[in-house]
CSV table of N, CA and C in Angstrom, one decimal:
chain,number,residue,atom,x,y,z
A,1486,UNK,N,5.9,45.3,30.8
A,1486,UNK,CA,5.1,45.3,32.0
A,1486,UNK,C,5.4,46.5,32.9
A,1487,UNK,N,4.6,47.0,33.4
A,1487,UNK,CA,4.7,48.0,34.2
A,1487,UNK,C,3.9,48.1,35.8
A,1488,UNK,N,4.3,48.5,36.6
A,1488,UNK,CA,3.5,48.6,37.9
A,1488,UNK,C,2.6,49.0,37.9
A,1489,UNK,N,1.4,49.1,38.5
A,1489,UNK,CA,0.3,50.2,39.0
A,1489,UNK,C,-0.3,49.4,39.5
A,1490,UNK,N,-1.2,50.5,40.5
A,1490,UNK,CA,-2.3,50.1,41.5
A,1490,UNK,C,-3.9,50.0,40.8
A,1491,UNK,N,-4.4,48.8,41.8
A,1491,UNK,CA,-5.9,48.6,41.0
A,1491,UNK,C,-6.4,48.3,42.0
A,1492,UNK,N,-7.4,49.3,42.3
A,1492,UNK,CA,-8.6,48.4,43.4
A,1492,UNK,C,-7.6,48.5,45.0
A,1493,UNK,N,-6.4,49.2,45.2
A,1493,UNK,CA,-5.4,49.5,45.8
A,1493,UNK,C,-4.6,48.0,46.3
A,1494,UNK,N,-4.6,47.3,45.0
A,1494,UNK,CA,-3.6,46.3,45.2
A,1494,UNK,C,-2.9,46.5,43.5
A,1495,UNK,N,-1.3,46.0,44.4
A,1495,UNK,CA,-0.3,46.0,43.2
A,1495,UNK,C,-0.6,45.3,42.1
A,1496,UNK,N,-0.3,45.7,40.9
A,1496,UNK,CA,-0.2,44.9,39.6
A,1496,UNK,C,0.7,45.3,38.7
A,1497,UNK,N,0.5,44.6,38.1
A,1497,UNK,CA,1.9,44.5,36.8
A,1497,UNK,C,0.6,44.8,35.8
A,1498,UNK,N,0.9,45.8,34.7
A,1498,UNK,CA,0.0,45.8,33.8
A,1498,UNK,C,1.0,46.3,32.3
A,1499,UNK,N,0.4,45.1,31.1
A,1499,UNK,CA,1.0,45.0,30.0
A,1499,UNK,C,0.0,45.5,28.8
A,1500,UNK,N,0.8,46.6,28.1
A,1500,UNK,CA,-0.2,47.4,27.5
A,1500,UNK,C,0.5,47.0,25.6
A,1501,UNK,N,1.6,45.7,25.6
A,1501,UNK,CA,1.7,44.9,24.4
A,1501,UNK,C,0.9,45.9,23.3
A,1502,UNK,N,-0.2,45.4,23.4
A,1502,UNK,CA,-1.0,46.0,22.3
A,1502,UNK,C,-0.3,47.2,22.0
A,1503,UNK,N,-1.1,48.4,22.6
A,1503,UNK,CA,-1.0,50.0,22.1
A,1503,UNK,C,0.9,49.7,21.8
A,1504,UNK,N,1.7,49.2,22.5
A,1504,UNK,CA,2.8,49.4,21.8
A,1504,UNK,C,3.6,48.8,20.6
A,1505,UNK,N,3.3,47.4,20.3
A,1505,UNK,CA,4.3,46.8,19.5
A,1505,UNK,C,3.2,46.0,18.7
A,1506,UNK,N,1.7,44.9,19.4
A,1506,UNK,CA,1.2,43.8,19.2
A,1506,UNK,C,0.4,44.6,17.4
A,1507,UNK,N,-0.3,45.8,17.9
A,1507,UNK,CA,-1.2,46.5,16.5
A,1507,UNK,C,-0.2,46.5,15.7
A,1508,UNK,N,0.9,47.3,16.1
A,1508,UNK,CA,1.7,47.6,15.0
A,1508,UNK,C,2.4,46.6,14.0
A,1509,UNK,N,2.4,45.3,14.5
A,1509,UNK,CA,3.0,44.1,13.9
A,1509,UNK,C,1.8,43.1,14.1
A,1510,UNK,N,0.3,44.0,13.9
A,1510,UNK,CA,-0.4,42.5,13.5
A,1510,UNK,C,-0.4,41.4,14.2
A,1511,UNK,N,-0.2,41.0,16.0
A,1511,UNK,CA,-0.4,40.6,16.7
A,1511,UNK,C,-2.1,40.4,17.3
A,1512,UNK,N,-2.5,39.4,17.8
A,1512,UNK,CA,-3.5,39.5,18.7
A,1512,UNK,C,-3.2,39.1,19.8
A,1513,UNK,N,-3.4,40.6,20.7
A,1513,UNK,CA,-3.5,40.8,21.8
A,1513,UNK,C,-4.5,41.9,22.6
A,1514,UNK,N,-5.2,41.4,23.5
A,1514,UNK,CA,-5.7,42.1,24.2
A,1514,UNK,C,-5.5,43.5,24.6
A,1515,UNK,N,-5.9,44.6,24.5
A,1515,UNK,CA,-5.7,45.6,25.1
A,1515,UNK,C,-4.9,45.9,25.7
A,1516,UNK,N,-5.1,45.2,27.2
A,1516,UNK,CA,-4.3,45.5,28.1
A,1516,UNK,C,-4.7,44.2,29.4
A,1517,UNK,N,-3.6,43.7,29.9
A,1517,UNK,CA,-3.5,42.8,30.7
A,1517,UNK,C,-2.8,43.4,31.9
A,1518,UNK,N,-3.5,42.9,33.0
A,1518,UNK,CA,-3.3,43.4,34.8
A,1518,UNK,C,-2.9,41.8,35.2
A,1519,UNK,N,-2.1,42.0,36.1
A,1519,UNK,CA,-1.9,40.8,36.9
A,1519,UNK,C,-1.9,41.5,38.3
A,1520,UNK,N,-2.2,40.8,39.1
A,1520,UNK,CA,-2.0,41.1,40.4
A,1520,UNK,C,-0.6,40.5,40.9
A,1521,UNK,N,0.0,41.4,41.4
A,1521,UNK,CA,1.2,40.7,41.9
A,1521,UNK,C,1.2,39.7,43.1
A,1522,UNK,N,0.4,39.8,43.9
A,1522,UNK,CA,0.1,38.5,44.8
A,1522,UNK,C,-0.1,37.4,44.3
A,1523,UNK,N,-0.6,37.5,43.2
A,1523,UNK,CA,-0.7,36.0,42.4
A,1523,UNK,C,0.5,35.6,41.8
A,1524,UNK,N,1.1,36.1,41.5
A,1524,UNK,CA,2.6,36.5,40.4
A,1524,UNK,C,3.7,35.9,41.2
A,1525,UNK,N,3.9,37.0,41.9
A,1525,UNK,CA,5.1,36.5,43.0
A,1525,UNK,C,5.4,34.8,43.7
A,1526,UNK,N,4.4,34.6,44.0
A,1526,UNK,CA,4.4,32.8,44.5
A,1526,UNK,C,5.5,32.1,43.4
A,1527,UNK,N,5.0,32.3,42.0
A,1527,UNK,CA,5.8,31.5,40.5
A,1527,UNK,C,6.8,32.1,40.4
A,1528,UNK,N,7.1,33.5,40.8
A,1528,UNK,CA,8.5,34.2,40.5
A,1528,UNK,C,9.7,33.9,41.8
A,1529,UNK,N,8.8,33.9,42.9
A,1529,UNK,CA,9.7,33.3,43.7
A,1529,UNK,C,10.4,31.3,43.7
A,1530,UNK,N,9.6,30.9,42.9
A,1530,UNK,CA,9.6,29.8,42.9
A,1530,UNK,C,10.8,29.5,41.8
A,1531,UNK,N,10.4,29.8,40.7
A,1531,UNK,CA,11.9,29.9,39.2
A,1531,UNK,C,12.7,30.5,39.9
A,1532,UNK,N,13.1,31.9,41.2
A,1532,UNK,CA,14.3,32.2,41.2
A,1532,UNK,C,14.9,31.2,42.3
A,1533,UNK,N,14.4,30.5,42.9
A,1533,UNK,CA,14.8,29.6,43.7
A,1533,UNK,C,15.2,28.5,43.2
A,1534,UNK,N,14.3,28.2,42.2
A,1534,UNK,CA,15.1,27.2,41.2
A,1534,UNK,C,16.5,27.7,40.6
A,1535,UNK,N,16.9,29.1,39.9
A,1535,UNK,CA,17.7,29.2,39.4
A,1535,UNK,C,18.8,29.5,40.3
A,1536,UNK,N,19.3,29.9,41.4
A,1536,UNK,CA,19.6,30.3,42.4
A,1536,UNK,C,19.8,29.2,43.3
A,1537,UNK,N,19.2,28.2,43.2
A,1537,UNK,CA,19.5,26.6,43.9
A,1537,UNK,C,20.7,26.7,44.0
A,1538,UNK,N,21.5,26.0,45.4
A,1538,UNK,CA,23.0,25.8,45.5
A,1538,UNK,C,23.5,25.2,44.2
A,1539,UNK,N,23.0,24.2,44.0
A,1539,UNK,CA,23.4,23.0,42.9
A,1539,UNK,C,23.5,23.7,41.8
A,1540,UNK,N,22.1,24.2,41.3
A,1540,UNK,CA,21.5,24.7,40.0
A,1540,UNK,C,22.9,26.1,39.9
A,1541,UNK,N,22.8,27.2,40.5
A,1541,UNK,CA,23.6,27.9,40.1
A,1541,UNK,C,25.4,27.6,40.1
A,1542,UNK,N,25.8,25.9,40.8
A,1542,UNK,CA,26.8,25.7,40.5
A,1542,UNK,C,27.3,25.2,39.1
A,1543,UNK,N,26.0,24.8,39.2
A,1543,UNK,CA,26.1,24.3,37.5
A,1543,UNK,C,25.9,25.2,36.8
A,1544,UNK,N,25.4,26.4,36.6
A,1544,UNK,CA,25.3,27.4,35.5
A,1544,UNK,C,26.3,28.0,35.6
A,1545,UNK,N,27.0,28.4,36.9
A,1545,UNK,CA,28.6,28.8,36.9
A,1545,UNK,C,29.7,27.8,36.0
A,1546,UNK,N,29.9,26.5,36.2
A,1546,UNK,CA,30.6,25.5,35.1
A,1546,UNK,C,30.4,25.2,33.8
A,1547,UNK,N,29.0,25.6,33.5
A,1547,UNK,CA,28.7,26.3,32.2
A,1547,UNK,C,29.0,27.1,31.9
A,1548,UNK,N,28.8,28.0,32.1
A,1548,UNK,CA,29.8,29.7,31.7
A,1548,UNK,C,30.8,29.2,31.4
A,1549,UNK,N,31.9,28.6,32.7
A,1549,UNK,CA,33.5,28.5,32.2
A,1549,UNK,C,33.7,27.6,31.4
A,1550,UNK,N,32.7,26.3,31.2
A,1550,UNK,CA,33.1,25.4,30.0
A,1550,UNK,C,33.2,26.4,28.5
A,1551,UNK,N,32.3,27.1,28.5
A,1551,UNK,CA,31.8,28.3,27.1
A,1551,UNK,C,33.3,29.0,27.5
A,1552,UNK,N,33.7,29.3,28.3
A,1552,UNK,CA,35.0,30.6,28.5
A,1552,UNK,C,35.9,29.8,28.7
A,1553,UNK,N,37.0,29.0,27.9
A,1553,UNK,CA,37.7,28.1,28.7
A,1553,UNK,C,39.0,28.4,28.4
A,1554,UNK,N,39.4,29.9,27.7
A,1554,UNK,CA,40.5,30.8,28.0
A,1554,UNK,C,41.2,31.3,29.7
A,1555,UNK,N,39.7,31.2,30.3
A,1555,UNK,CA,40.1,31.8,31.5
A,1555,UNK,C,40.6,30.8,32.1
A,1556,UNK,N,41.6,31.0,33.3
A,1556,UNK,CA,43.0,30.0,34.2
A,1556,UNK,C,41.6,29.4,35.1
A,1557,UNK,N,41.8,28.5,35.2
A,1557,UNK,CA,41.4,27.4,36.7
A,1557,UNK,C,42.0,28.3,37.9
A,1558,UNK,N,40.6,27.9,39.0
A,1558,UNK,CA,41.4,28.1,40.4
A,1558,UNK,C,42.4,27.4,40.7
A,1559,UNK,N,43.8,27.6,41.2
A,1559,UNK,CA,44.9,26.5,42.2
A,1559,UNK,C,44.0,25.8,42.6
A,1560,UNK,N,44.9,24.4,43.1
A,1560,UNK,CA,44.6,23.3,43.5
A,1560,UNK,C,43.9,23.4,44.9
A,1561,UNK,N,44.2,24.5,46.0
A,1561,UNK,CA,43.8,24.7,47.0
A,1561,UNK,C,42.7,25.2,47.0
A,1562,UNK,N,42.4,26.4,45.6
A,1562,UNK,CA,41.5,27.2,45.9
A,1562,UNK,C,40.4,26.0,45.3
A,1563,UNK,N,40.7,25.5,44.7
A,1563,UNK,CA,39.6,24.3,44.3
A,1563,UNK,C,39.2,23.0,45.2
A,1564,UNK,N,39.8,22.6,46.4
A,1564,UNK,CA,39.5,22.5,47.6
A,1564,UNK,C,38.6,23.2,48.2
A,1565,UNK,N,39.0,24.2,48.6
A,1565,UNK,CA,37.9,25.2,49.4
A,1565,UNK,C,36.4,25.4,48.4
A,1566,UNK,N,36.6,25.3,47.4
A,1566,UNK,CA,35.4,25.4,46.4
A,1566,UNK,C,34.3,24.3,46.4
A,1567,UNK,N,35.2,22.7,46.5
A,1567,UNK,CA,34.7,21.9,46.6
A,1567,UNK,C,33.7,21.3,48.1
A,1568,UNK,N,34.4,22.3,49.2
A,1568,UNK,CA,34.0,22.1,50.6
A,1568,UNK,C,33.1,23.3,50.9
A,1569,UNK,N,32.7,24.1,50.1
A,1569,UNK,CA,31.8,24.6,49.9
A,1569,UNK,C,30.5,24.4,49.8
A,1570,UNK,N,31.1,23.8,48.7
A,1570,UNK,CA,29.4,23.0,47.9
A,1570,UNK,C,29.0,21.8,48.6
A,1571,UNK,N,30.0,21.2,49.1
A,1571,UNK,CA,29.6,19.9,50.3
A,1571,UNK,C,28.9,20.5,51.2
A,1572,UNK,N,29.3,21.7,51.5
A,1572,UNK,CA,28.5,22.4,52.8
A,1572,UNK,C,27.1,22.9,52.4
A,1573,UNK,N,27.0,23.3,50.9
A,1573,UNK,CA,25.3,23.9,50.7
A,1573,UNK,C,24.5,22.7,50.2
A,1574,UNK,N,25.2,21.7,50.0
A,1574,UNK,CA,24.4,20.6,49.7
A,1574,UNK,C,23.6,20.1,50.9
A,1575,UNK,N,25.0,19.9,52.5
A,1575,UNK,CA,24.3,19.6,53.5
A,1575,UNK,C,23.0,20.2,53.9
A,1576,UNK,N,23.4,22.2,53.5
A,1576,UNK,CA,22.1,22.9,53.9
A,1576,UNK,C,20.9,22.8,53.5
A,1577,UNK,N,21.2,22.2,52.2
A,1577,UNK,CA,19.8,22.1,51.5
A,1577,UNK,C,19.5,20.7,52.1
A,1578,UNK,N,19.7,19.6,52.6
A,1578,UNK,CA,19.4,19.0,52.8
A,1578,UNK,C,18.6,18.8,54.3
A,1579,UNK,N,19.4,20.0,55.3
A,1579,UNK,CA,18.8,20.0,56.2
A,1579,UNK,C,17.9,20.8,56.3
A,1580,UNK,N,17.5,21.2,55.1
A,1580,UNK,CA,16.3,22.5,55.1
A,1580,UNK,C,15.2,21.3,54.7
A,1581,UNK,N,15.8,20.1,53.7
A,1581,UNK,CA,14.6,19.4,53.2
A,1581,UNK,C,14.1,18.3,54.4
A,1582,UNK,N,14.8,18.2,55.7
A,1582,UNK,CA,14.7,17.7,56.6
A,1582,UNK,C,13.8,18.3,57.9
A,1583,UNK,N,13.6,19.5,57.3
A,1583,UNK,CA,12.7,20.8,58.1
A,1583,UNK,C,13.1,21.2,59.1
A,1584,UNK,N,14.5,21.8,59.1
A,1584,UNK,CA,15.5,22.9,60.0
A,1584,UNK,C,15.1,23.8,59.5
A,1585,UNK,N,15.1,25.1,60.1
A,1585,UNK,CA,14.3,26.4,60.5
A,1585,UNK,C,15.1,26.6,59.5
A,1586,UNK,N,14.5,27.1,58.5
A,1586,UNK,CA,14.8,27.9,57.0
A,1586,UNK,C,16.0,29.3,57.4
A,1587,UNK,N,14.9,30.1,58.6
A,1587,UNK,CA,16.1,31.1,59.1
A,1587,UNK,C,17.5,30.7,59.0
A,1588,UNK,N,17.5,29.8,60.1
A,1588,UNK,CA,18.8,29.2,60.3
A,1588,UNK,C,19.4,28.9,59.5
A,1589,UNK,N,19.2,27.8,58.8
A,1589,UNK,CA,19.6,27.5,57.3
A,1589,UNK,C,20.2,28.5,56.5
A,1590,UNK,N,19.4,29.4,56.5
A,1590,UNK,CA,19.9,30.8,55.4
A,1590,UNK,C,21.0,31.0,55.5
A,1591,UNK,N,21.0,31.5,57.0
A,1591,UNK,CA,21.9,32.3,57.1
A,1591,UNK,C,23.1,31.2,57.1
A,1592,UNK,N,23.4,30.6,57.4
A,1592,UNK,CA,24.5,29.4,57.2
A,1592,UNK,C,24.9,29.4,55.5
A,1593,UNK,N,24.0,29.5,54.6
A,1593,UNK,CA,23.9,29.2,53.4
A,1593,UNK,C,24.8,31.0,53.1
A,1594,UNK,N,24.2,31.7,53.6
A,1594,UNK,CA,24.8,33.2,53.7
A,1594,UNK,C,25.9,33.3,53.5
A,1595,UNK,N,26.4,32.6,54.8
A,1595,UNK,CA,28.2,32.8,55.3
A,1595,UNK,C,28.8,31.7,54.1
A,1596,UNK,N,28.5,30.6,53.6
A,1596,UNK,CA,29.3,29.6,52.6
A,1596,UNK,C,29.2,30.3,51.2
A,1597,UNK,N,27.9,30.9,50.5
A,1597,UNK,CA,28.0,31.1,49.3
A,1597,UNK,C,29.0,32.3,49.5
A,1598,UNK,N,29.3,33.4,49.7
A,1598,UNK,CA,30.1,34.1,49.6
A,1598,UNK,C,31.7,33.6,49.3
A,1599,UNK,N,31.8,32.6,50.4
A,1599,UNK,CA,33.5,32.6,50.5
A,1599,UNK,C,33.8,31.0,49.1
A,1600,UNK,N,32.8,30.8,48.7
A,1600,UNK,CA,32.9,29.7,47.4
A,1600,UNK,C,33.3,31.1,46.4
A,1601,UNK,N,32.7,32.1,46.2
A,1601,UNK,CA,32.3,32.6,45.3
A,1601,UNK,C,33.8,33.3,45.5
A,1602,UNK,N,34.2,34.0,46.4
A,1602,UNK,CA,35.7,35.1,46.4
A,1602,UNK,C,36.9,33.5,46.2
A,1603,UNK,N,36.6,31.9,46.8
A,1603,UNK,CA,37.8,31.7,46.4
A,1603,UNK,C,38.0,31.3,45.0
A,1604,UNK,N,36.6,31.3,44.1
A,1604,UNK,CA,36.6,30.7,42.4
A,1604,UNK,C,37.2,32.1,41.9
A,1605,UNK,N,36.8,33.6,42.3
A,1605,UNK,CA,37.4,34.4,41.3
A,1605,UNK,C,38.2,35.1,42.3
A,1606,UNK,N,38.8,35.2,43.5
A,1606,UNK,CA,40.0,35.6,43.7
A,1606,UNK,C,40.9,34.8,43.7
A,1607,UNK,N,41.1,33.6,43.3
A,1607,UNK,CA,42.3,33.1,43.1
A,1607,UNK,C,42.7,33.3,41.4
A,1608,UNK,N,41.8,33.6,40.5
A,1608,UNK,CA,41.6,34.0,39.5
A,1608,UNK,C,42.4,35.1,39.5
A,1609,UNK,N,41.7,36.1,40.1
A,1609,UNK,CA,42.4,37.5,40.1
A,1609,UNK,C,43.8,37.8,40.5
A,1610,UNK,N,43.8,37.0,41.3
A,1610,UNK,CA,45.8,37.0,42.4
A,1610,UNK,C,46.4,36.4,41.0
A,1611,UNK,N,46.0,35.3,40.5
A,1611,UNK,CA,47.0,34.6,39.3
A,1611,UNK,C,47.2,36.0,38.4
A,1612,UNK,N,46.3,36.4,38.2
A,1612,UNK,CA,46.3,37.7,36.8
A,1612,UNK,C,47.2,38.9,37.1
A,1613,UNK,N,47.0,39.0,38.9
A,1613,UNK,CA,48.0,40.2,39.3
A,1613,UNK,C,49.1,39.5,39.4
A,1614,UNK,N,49.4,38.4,39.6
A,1614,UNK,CA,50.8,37.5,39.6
A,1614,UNK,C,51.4,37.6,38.5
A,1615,UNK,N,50.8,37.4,37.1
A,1615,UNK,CA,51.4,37.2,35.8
A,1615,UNK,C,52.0,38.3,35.3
C-alpha cells in the first residue's frame, strides 16, 4: 500500500497486481484506492483493541510465558504491577461510565508508564545485580 492523493483526498493505493499478483498468477485488480477516511475508523478501532489496558496485558504474559528463561519481577515490583492494572481497569471503566475520555487518558498516561518501567526495571537492576 502506498499513499497518494485522489480528487485531493488521502488514499492508500495497492498496485498488488503490476507487482507480485501477474507475476504469480493471482487475480487481482489493477489497482485498488482506499480513501483513508474510510480506513482509519477500522484501524483505529483493532489498535484500540490491541492496545486495550487488559488486551495488551495479556499479550505482555504471553510473551513471558513463550520466554520463561527470563527472572520474574521481585515481589514488590509485582505489587506495584498489580496496582497498576487495578488502576487501568478502573480507567477503563470509568471511561465506559462516560468520564471525559480526555481525562481518562491522561490518568491512563501517567499509570501505563510506571507498570511498564516497574515489569522491566526491576528486571534490569536484578541483571546489573548478578
Amino acid at each position: 500500500m502506498q499513499g497518494s492523493w485522489n480528487n485531493g483526498k488521502a488514499h492508500y493505493r495497492c498496485t498488488f497486481l503490476s507487482q507480485y499478483a501477474a507475476k504469480n498468477k493471482v487475480n487481482h485488480p489493477t489497482s485498488v484506492y482506499l480513501r483513508e477516511e474510510q480506513l482509519l475508523p477500522q484501524i483505529d478501532a483493532w489498535l484500540s483493541r490491541k492496545f486495550d489496558p487488559i488486551a495488551f496485558t495479556s499479550a505482555v504474559r504471553a510473551f513471558e510465558a513463550a520466554h520463561p528463561d527470563e527472572p520474574e519481577p521481585d515481589e514488590g515490583a509485582q505489587q506495584e504491577i498489580s496496582e497498576c492494572d487495578a488502576k487501568l481497569r478502573q480507567h477503563r471503566a470509568a471511561l465506559e461510565a462516560g468520564a471525559d475520555p480526555v481525562i481518562v487518558t491522561s490518568w491512563m498516561k501517567e499509570t501505563q508508564p510506571g507498570a511498564r518501567w516497574r515489569k522491566h526495571g526491576a528486571r534490569s537492576q536484578r541483571d546489573a545485580d548478578a
